[in-house]
Short mmCIF file of C-alpha atoms in Angstrom, two decimals:
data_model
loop_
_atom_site.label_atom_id
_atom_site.label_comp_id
_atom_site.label_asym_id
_atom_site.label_seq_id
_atom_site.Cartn_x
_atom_site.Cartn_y
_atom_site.Cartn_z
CA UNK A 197 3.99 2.73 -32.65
CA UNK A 198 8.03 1.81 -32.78
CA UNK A 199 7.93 -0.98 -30.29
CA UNK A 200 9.97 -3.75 -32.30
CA UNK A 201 13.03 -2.89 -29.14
CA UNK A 202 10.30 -2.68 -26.65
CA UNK A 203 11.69 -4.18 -23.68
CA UNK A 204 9.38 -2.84 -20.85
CA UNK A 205 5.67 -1.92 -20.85
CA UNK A 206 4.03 -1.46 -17.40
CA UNK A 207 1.23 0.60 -16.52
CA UNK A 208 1.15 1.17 -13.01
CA UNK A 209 -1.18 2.78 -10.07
CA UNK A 210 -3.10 4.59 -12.30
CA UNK A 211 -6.90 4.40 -13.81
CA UNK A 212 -6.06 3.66 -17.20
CA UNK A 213 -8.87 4.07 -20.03
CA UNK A 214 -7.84 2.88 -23.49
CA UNK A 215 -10.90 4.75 -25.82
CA UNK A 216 -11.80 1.25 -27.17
CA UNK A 217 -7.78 2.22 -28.85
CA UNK A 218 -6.56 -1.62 -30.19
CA UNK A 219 -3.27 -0.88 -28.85
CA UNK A 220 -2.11 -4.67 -28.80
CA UNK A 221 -2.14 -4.83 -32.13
CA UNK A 222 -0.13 -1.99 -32.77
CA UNK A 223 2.75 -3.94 -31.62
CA UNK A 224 4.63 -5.33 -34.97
CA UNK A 225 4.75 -8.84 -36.41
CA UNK A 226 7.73 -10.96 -35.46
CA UNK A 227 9.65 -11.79 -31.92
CA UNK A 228 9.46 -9.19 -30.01
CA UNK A 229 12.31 -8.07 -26.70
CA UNK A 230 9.29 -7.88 -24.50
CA UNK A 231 10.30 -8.89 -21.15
CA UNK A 232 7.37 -7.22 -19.02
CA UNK A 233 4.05 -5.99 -19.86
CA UNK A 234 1.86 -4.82 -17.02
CA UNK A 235 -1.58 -3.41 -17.87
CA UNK A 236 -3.87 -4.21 -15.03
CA UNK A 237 -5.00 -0.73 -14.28
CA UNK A 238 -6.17 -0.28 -17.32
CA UNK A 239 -10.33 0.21 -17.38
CA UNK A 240 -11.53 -1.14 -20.72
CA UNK A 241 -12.43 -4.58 -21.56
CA UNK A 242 -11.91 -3.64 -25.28
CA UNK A 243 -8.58 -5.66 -25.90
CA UNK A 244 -8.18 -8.23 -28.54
CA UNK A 245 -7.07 -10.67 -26.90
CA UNK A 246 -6.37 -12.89 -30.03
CA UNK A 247 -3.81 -10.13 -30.83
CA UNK A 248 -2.77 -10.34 -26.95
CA UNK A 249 -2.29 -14.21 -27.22
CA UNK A 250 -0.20 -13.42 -30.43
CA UNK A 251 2.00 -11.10 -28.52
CA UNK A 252 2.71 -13.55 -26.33
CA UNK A 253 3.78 -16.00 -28.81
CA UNK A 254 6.30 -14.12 -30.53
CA UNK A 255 7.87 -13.13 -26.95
CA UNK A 256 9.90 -15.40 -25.82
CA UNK A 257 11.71 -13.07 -23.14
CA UNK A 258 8.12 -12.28 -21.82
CA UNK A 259 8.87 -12.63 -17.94
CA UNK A 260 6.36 -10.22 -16.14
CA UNK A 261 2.48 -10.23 -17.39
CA UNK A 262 0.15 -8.42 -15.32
CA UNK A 263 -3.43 -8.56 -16.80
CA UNK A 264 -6.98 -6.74 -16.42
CA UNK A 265 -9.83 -7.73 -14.73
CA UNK A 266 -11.62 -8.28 -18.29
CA UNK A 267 -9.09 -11.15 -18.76
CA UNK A 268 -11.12 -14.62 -17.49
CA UNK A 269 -8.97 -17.56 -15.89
CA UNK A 270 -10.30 -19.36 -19.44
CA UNK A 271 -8.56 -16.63 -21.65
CA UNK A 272 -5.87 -16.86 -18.80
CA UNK A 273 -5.30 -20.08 -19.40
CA UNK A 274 -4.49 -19.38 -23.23
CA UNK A 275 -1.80 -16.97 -22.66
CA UNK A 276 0.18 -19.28 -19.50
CA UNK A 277 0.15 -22.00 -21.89
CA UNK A 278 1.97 -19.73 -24.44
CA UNK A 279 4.58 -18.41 -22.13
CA UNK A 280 5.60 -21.11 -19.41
CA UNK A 281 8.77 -18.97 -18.83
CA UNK A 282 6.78 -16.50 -16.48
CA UNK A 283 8.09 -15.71 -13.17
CA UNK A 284 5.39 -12.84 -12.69
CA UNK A 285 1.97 -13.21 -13.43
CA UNK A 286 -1.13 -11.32 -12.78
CA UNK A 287 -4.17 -13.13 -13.26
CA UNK A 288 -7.35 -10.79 -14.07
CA UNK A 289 -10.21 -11.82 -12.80
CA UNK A 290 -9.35 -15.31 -12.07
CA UNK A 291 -13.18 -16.27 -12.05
CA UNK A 292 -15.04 -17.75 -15.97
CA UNK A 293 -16.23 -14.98 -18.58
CA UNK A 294 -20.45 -14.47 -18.04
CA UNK A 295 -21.13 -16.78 -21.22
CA UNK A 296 -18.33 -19.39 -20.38
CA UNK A 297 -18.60 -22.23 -22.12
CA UNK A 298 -18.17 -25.96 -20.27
CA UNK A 299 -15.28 -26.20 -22.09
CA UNK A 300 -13.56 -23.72 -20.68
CA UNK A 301 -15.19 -24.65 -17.04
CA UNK A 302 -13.42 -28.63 -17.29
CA UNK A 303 -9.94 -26.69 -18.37
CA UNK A 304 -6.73 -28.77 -16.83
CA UNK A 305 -5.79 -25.09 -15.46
CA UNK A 306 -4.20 -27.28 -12.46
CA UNK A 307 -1.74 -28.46 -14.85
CA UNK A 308 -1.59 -25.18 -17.03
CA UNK A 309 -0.22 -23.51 -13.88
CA UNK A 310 2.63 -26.83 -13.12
CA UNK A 311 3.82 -26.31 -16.36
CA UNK A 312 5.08 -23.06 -15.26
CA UNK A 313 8.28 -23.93 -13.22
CA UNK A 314 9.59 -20.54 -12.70
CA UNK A 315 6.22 -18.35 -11.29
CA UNK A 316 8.33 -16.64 -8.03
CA UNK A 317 5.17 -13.99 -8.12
CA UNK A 318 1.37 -14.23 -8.11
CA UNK A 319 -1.35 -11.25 -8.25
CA UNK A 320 -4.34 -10.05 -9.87
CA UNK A 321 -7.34 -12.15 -8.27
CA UNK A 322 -9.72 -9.86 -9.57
CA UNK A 323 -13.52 -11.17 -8.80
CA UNK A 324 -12.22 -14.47 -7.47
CA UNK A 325 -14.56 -17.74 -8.27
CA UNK A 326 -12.39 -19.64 -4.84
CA UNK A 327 -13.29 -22.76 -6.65
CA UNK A 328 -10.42 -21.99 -9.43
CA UNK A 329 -7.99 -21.61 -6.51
CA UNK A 330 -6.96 -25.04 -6.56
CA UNK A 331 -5.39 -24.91 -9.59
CA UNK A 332 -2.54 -22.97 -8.19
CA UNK A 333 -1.10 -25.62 -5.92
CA UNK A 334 1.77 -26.73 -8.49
CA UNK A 335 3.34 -23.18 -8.06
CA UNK A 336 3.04 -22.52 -4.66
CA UNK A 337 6.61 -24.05 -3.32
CA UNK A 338 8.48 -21.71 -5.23
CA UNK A 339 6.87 -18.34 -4.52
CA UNK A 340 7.92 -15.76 -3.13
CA UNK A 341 5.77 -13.01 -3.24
CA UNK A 342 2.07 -13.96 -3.27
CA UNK A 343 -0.68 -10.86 -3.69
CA UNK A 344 -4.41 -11.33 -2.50
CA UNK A 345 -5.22 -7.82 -1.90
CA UNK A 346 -8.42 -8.11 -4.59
CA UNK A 347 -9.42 -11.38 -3.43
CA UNK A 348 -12.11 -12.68 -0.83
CA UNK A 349 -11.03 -15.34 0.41
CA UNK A 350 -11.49 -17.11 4.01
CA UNK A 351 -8.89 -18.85 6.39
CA UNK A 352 -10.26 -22.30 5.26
CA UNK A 353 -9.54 -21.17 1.89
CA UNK A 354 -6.10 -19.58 2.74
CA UNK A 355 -4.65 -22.59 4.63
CA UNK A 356 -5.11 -25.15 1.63
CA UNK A 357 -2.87 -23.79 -0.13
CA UNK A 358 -0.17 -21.29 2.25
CA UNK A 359 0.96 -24.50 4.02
CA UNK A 360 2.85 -25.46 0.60
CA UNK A 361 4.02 -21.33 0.62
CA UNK A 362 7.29 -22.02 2.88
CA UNK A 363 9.45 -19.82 0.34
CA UNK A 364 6.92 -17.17 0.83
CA UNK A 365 8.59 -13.66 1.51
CA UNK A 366 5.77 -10.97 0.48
CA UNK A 367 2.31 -11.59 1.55
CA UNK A 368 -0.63 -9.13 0.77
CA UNK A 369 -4.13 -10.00 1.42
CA UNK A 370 -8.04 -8.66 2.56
CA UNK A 371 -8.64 -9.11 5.94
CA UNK A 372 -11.09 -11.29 5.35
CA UNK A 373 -8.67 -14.30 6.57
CA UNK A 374 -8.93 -13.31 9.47
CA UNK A 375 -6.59 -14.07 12.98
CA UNK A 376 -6.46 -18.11 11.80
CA UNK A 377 -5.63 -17.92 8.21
CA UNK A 378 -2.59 -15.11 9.72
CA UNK A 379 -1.84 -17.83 12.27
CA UNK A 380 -1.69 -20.60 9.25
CA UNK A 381 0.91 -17.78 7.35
CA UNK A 382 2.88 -17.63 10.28
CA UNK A 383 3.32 -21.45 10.64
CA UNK A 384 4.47 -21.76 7.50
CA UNK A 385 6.42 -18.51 6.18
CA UNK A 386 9.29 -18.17 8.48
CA UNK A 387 11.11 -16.15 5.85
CA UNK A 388 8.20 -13.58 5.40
CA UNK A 389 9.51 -10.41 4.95
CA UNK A 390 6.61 -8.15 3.77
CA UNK A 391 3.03 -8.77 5.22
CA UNK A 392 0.16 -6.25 4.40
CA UNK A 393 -3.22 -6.85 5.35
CA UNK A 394 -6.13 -4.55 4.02
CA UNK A 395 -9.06 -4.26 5.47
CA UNK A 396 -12.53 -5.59 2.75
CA UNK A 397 -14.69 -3.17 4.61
CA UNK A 398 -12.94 0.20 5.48
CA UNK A 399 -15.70 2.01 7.84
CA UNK A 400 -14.90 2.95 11.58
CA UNK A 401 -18.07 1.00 12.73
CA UNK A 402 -16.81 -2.23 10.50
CA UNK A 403 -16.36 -5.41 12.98
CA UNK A 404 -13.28 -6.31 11.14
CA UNK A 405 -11.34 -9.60 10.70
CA UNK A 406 -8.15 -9.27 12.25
CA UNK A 407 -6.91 -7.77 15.52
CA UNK A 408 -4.30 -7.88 18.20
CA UNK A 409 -4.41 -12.06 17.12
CA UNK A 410 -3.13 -12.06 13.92
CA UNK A 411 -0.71 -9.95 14.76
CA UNK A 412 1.04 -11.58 17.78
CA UNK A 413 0.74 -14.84 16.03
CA UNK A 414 2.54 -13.54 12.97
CA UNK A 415 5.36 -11.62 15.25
CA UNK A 416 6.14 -15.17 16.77
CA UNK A 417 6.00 -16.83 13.50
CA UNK A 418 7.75 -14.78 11.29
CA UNK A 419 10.79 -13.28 13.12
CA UNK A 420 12.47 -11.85 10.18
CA UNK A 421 9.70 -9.32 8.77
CA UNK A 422 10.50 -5.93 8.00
CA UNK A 423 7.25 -4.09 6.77
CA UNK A 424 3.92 -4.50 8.08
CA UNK A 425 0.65 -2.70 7.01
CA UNK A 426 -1.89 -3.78 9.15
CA UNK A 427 -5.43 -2.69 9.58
CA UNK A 428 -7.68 -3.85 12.12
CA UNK A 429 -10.34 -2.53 14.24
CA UNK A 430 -8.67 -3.39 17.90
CA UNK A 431 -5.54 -3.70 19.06
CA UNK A 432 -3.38 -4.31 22.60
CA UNK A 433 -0.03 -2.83 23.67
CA UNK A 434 0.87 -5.89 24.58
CA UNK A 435 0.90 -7.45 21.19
CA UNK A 436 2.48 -4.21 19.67
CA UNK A 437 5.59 -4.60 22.26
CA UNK A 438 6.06 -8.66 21.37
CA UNK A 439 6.45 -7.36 17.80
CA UNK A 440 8.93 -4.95 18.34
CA UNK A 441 10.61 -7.77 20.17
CA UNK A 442 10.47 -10.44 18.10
CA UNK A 443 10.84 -8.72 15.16
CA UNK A 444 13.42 -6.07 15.76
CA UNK A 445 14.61 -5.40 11.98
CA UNK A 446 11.17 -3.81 11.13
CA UNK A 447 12.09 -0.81 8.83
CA UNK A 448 8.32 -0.05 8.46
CA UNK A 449 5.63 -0.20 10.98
CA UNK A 450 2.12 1.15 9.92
CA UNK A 451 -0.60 0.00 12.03
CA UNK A 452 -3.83 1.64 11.40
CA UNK A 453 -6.25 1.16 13.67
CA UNK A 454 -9.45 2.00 12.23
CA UNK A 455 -11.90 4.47 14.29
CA UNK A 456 -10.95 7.29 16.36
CA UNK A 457 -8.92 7.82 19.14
CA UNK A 458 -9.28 3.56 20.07
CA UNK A 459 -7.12 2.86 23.13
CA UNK A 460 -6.05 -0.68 24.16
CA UNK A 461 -9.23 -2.65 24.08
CA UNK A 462 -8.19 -4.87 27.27
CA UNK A 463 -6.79 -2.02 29.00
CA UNK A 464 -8.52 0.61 27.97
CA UNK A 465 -5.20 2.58 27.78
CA UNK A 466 -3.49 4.75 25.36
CA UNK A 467 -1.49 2.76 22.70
CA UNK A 468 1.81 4.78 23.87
CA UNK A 469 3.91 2.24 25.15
CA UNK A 470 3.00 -0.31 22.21
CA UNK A 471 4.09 3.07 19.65
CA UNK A 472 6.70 3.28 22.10
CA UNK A 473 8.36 -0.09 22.19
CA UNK A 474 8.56 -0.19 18.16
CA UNK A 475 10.39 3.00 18.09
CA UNK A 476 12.87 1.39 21.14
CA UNK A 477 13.42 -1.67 20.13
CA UNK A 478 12.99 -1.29 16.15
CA UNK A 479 16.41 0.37 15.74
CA UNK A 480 16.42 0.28 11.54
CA UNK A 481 12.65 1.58 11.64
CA UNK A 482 12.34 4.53 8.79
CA UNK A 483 8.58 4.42 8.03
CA UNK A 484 6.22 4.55 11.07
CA UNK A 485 2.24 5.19 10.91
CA UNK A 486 1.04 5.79 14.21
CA UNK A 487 -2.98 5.24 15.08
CA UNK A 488 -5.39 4.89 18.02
CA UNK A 489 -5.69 6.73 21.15
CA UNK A 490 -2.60 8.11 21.18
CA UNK A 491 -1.11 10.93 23.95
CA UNK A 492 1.90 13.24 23.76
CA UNK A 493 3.99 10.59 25.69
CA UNK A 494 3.86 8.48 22.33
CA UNK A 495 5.43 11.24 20.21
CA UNK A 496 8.42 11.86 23.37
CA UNK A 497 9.14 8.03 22.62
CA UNK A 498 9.19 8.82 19.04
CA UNK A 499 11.76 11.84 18.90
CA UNK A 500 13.54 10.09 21.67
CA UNK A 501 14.17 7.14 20.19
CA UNK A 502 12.93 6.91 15.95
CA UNK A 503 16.34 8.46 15.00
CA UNK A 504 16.56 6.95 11.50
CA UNK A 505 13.01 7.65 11.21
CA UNK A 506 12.38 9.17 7.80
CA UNK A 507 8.55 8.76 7.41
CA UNK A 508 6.09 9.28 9.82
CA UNK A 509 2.07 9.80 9.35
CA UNK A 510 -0.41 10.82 12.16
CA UNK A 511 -3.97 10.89 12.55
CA UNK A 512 -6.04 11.24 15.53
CA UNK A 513 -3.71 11.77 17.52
CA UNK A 514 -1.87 14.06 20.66
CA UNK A 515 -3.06 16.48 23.15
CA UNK A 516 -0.81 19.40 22.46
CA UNK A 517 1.73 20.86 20.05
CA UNK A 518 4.39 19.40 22.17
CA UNK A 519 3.73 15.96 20.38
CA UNK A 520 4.90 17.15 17.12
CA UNK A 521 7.47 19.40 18.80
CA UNK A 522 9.07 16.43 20.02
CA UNK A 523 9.16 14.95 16.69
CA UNK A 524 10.40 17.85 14.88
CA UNK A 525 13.66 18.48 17.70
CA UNK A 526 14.37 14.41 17.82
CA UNK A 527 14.04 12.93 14.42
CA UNK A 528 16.82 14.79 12.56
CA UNK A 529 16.68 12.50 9.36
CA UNK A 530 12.57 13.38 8.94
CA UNK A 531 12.44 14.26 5.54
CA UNK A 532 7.95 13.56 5.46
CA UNK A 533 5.75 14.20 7.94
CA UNK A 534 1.68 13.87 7.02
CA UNK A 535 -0.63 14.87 10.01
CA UNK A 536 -4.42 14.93 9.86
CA UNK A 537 -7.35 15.05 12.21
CA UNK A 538 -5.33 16.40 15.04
CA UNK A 539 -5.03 18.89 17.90
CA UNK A 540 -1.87 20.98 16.70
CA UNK A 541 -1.65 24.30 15.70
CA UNK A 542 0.67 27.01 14.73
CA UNK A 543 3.24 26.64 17.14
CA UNK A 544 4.30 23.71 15.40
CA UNK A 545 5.15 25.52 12.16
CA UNK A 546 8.07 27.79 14.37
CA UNK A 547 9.05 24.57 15.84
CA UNK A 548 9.51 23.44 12.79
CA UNK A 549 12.00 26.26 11.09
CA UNK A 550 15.00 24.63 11.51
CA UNK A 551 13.94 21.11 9.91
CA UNK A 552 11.42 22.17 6.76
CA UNK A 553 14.68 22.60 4.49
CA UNK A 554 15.93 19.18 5.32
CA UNK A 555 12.39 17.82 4.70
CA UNK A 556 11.04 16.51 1.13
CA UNK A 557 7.25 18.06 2.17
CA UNK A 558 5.26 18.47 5.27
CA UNK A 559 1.63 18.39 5.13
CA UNK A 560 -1.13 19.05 8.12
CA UNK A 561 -4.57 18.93 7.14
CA UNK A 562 -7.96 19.34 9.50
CA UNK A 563 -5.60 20.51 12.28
CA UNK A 564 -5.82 24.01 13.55
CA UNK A 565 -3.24 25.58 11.39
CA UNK A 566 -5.02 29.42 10.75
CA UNK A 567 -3.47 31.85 7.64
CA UNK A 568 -1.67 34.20 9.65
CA UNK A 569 0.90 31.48 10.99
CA UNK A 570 0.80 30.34 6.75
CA UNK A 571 1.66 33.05 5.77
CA UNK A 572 4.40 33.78 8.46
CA UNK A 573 6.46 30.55 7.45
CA UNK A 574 6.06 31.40 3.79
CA UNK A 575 7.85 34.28 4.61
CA UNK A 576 10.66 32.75 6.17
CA UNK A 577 11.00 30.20 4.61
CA UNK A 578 10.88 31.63 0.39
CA UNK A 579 13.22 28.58 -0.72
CA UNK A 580 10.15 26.27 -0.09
CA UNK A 581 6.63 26.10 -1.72
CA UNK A 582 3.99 27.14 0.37
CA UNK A 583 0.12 26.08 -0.59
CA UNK A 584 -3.06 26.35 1.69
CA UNK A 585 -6.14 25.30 0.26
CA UNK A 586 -9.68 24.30 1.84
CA UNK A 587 -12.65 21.31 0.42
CA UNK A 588 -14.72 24.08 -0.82
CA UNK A 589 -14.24 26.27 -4.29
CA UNK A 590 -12.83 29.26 -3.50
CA UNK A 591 -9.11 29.71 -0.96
CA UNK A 592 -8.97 30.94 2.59
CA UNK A 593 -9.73 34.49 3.08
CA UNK A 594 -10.74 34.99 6.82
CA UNK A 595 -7.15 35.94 8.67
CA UNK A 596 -9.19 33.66 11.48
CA UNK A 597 -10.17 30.74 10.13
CA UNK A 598 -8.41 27.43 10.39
CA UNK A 599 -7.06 26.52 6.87
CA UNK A 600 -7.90 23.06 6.00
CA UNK A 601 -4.72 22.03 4.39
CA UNK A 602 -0.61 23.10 4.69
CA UNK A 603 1.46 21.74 2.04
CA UNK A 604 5.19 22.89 2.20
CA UNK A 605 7.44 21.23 -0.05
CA UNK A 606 10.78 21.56 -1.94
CA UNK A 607 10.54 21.79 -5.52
CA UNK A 608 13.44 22.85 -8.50
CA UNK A 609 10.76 23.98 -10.60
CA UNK A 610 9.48 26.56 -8.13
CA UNK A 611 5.88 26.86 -7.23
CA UNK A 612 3.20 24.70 -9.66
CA UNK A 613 1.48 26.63 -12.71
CA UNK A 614 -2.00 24.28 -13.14
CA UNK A 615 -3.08 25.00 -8.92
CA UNK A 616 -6.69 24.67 -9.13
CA UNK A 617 -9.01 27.85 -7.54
CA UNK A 618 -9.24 26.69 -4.18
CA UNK A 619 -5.07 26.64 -3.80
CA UNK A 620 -3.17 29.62 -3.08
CA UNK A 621 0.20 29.63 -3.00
CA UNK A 622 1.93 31.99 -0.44
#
C-alpha cells in the first residue's frame, strides 16, 4: 500500500467489512499528507487502534476524521488529544467500551474537546451514553454543521447545549426531540440553512415526535433555510404555506409524511394547497418530495408553477394520470422523476415522449404500468435503457399483468451486462 502522498481517504455510504485486514498499519512510518480519513461505515471492530493513534500523530494536516462505532469516547479521547487541528470529527460510539475502566469513565473529555479550537463539524454519535454529552459544550459556538442522526437524544437534552449553537447552519437529528427541542433550534440558529429530521421509529402506525409544530416553529425561526427533510406522522396546510412564506429560498422541500394517503389532520383535507404554496412561493425550489393525501390539483400547482424543479418523488399519491401529465408538460427542466404506490398507468409513458431524453432516469414502481405500454416506449425511445423487473425470481411474462418496476434511464455505456434474472431489458 503506496500511501506516503495520501491526501484523502474517505469511505462513504457504504457497508464496509474489512476481513479482520490491519489496514491502518499498512500506512508507512513517518508524517504523512493525510488531510481526511473517513471510515465510519466500515463494519469491523478489528482496527488497531494503537496503529490508528500513531497515524494520527505523524499527520499533522489531519483535518477530517470520521470514526466507527467500535471507536469508544475513551479511545476517542486519545486520538482528539493527538490532533487538536480538527475541524471535522466523527465520534464513534460516543458512549465507554463494555470493560471500561474508571479511568477512562473520570476522563477531562470536557476539556479534551476545548482544546480543539477549530471543530466547525460534529457527527458520529453512535450508541450515545447522553451523560458524555456535556463534554461538548467548549465547541459548540463555533459549529456549523452539527449531525445527530444516530443519536437518541430528548429536547431536555438538546436545549443544553443548541442554545450555545448560534453559528449553527446544518442540523440533522432523530425525531426523538421532538416539537420543543425544534422550537429551542429555531430560537437559537437563525442562520440554519440545512435541517433534516429522521424519524427513530419508521412504521406508519408509529406516534411520532414531531409534526406540523416543529415545523412552523422552525419556519419562523429560521428564515434563511434552504433544505428540509422532515418526517413526521401529521401535518397541516397551514404550517406547510407559513414555510413557503417565511422561507422562500427553499431549493429542497421533502416532507414525508409517514402513512398513507394522511390529509390535513385539523382539516381533514388534502395537503394540495400546502404542496401548492411551496411550489408558488418557493421560486429557487429544485428538489420537491411530495406526501400525504394528495389529489391531482397538487400536481396542476406543481407543473404550473415548480419550473426550476429538477427532482421530484411521489408516493401515495393522485387520482388519475393527469397528475403526472401535468408534471411531465410543466416542469421542462425535470431531469428525475421516482413514483411509487400510485394510481398511474400507461398513459403517462406517451405523455411522457417528449421529456424522457431530457431526463437523467424515470422510475414508477407498484403503479399500474403493464408490458405492452413497456415495451411500446422501448421502442420509441432505443437511445434510452429500458428495464422492467418484478420482487419475485423470474421477469414479467403475462402481456396483462402490471409490471412492478419501470426504469428508463440514459446511459453511454448502453444497457448493463450483470442484470440479475428477474430484469429484462427491452
Amino acid at each position: 500500500m503506496n500511501c506516503r502522498k495520501l491526501r484523502v481517504l474517505d469511505l462513504f455510504e457504504d457497508e464496509v467489512n474489512d476481513d479482520e485486514v490491519d489496514w491502518i498499519s499498512c500506512f508507512p512510518e513517518g508524517e504523512t499528507c493525510l488531510e481526511s480519513l473517513t471510515f465510519d461505515c466500515v463494519e469491523c471492530p478489528g482496527i488497531e487502534f494503537n496503529a490508528l493513534e500513531k497515524l494520527l500523530a505523524r499527520s499533522p494536516n489531519l483535518k477530517k476524521l470520521r470514526l466507527n462505532r467500535y471507536v469508544s469516547i475513551g479511545q476517542l479521547y486519545r486520538l482528539i488529544t493527538r490532533a487538536p487541528q480538527l475541524t471535522h470529527l466523527g465520534t464513534g460510539s460516543f458512549s465507554p467500551s463494555e470493560n471500561a475502566q474508571d479511568a477512562e469513565l473520570q476522563l477531562d473529555y470536557k476539556a479534551a474537546f476545548a482544546a480543539c479550537r477549530s471543530i466547525v463539524c460534529l457527527s458520529g454519535f453512535r450508541e450515545i451514553a447522553p451523560e458524555f454529552l456535556p463534554a461538548i459544550y467548549p465547541v459548540c459556538a463555533n459549529l456549523t454543521s452539527l449531525n445527530f442522526s444516530y443519536a437518541n437524544i430528548n429536547a431536555d437534552q438538546l436545549k443544553a447545549f443548541i442554545c450555545h449553537c448560534h453559528s449553527l447552519q446544518t442540523f440533522w437529528a432523530l425525531d426523538t426531540v421532538g416539537d420543543e427541542g425544534l422550537q429551542a433550534v429555531a430560537a437559537t440558529c437563525k442562520d440554519l440553512r440545512e435541517l433534516r429530521v429522521f424519524p427513530i421509529d419508521a412504521r406508519e402506525d408509529s406516534e411520532g415526535f414531531v409534526s406540523e409544530i416543529g415545523l412552523l416553529a422552525i419556519s419562523e425561526g429560521c428564515r434563511k433555510l434552504r433544505s428540509i427533510l422532515y418526517f413526521c406522522q401529521r401535518m397541516t396546510n397551514s404550517a406547510v404555506i407559513a414555510m413557503s412564506k417565511n422561507c422562500p429560498d427553499l431549493v429542497v422541500f421533502r416532507l414525508c409524511i409517514m402513512g398513507r394517503h394522511r390529509p390535513d389532520h385539523i382539516t381533514n383535507e388534502p395537503m394540495d394547497e400546502g404542496f401548492g404554496a411551496i411550489v408558488m412561493n418557493c421560486k429557487k425550489l429544485t428538489r420537491l418530495a411530495t406526501s400525504g393525501l394528495l389529489t391531482d390539483k397538487a400536481f396542476a400547482y406543481i407543473g404550473q408553477y415548480g419550473k426550476l424543479v429538477r427532482t421530484l418523488s411521489v408516493a401515495f399519491a393522485g387520482d388519475t394520470d393527469m397528475a403526472l401529465k401535468y408534471v411531465l408538460e410543466g416542469c421542462s427542466k425535470l431531469q428525475k422523476l421516482e413514483v411509487r404506490d400510485s394510481p398511474f398507468g400507461d398513459s403517462v409513458l406517451s405523455a411522457g415522449l417528449h421529456h424522457f431524453y431530457n431526463m437523467r432516469f424515470f422510475w414508477m414502481s407498484s403503479c399500474k404500468l403493464t408490458l405492452p405500454a413497456c415495451r411500446q416506449i422501448a421502442r420509441e425511445m432505443p437511445n434510452l435503457v429500458t428495464e422492467v423487473f418484478t420482487n419475485g425470481e423470474v421477469p414479467v411474462e403475462d402481456e396483462d399483468e402490471f409490471v412492478e418496476t419501470l426504469y428508463l434511464y440514459r446511459s453511454l455505456d448502453g444497457p448493463r451486462t450483470d442484470a440479475p434474472e428477474y430484469v429484462r431489458i427491452l
